[in-house]
Tab-separated table of C-alpha atoms in Angstrom:
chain	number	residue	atom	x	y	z
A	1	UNK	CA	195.365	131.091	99.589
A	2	UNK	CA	195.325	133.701	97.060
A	3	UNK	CA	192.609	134.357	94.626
A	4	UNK	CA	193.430	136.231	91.071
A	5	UNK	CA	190.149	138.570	91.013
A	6	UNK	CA	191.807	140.804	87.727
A	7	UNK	CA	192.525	140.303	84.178
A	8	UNK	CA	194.332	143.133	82.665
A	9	UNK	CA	194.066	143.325	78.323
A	10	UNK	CA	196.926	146.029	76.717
A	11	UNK	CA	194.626	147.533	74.487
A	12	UNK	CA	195.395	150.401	71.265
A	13	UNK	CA	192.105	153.114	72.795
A	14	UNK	CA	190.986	152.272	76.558
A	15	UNK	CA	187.930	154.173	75.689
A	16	UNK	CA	186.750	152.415	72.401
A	17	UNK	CA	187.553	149.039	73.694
A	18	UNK	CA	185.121	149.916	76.527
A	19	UNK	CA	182.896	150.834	74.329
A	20	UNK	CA	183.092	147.179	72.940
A	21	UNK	CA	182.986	145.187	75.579
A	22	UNK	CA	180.108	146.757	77.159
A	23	UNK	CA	178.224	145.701	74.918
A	24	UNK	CA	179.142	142.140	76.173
A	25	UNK	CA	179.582	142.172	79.326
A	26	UNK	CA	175.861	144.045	79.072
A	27	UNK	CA	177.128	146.571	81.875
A	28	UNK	CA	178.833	150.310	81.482
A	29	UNK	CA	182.599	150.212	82.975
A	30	UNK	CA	182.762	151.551	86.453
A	31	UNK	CA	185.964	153.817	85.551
A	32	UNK	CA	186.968	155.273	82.302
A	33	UNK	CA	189.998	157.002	81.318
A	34	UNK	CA	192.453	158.073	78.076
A	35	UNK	CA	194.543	155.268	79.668
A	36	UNK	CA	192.370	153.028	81.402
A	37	UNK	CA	188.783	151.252	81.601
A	38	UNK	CA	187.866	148.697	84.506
A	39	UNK	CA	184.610	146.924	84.741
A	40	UNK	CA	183.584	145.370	87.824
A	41	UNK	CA	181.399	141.886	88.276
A	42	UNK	CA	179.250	140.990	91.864
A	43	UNK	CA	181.397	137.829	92.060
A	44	UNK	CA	184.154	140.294	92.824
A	45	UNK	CA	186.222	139.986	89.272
A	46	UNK	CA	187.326	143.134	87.742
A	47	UNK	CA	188.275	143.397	83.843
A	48	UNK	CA	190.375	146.177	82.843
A	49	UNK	CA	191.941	147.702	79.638
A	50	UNK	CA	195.527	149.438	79.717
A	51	UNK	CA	196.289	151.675	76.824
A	52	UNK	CA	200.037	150.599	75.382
A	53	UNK	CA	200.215	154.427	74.761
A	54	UNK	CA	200.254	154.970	78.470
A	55	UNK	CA	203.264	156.998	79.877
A	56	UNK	CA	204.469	154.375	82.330
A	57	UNK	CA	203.341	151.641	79.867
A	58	UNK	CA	206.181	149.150	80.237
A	59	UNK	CA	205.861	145.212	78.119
A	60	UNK	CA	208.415	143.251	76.635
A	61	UNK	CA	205.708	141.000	74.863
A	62	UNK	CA	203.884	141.441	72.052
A	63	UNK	CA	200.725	140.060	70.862
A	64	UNK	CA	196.987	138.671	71.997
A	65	UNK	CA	198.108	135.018	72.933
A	66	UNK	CA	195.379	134.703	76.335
A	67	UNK	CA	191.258	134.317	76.598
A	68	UNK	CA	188.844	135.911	78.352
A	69	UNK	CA	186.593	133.333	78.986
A	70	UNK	CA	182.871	132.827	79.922
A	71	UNK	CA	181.644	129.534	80.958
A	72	UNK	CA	178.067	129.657	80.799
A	73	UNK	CA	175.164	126.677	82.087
A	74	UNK	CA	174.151	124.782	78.947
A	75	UNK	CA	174.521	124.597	75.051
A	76	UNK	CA	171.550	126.741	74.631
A	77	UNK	CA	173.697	129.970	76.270
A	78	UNK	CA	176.746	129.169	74.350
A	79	UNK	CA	173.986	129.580	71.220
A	80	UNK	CA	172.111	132.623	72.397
A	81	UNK	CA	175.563	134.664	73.012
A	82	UNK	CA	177.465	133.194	69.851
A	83	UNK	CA	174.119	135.067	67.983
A	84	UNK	CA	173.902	137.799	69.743
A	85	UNK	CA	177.321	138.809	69.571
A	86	UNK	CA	177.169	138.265	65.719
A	87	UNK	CA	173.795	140.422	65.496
A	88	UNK	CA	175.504	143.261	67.341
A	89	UNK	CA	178.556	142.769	65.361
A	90	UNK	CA	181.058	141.431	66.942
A	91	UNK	CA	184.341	139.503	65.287
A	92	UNK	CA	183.612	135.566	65.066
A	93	UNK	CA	186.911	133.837	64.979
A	94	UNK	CA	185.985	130.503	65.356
A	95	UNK	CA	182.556	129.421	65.054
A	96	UNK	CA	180.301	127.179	67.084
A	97	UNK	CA	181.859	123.525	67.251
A	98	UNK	CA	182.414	120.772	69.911
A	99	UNK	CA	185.973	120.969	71.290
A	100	UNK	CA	186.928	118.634	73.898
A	101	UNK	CA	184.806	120.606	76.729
A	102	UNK	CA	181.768	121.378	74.988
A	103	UNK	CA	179.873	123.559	72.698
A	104	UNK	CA	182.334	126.691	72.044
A	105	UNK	CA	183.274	129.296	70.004
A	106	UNK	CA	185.698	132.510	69.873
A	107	UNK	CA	185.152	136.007	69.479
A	108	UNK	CA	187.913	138.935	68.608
A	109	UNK	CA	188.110	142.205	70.716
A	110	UNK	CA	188.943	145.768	68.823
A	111	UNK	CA	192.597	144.513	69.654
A	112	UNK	CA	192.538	140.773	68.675
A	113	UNK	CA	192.173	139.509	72.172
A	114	UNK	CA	190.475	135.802	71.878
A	115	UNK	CA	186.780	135.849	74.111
A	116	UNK	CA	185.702	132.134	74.573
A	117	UNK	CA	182.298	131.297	75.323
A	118	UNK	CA	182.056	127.822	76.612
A	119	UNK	CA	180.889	124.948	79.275
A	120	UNK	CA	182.531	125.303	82.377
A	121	UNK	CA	185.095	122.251	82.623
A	122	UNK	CA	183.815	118.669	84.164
A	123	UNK	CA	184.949	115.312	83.195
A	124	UNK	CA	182.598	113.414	81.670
């Protein structure tokens, strides 16, 4: 079997969008370039941002149609991060509410990439 273990975002400035998500992932990147940024996590995930202003740059898409997502263990995280990312000044799309899942809301990234903070998925 094969396990995806890295999310790739097109991003405008590798190095400012960085900037902004270490502020939420609460950890510095573990490279950082003109054209690049990758964070790693200890359950083996990696994150990375590829500037669209890269030389061998190549995407027929357009647009920030995908979500990062964190599931977190209980209403009272979903809380904690949906005000801390506010207090630090981060871009609220969609506030707190009950979807389907859970307790959730939606941040923005520098780029307009959706970040999800939510209950990991059960059937209750």
């Amino acid at each position: 079997m094969v396990n995806p273990n890295l999310v790739l975002f097109y991003v405008n400035n590798p190095i400012e969008s960085a900037l902004f998500y270490e502020k939420i992932f609460e950890q510095q990147p573990v490279a950082v370039f003109p054209t690049y940024a990758a964070f790693t996590f200890t359950n083996g995930f990696t994150f990375s941002l590829w500037s669209i202003k890269a030389k061998n740059f190549v995407s027929a898409g357009s647009g920030s149609r995908s979500e990062l997502a964190f599931m977190v263990s209980d209403e009272s995280e979903v809380r904690r991060l949906h005000d801390h990312w506010r207090n630090i000044g981060v871009s609220i799309e969609q506030d707190l509410h009950k979807a389907v899942f859970g307790l959730t809301f939606v941040a923005l990234d520098l780029d307009g990439h959706r970040i999800r903070v939510c209950l990991p998925d059960t059937d209750k």
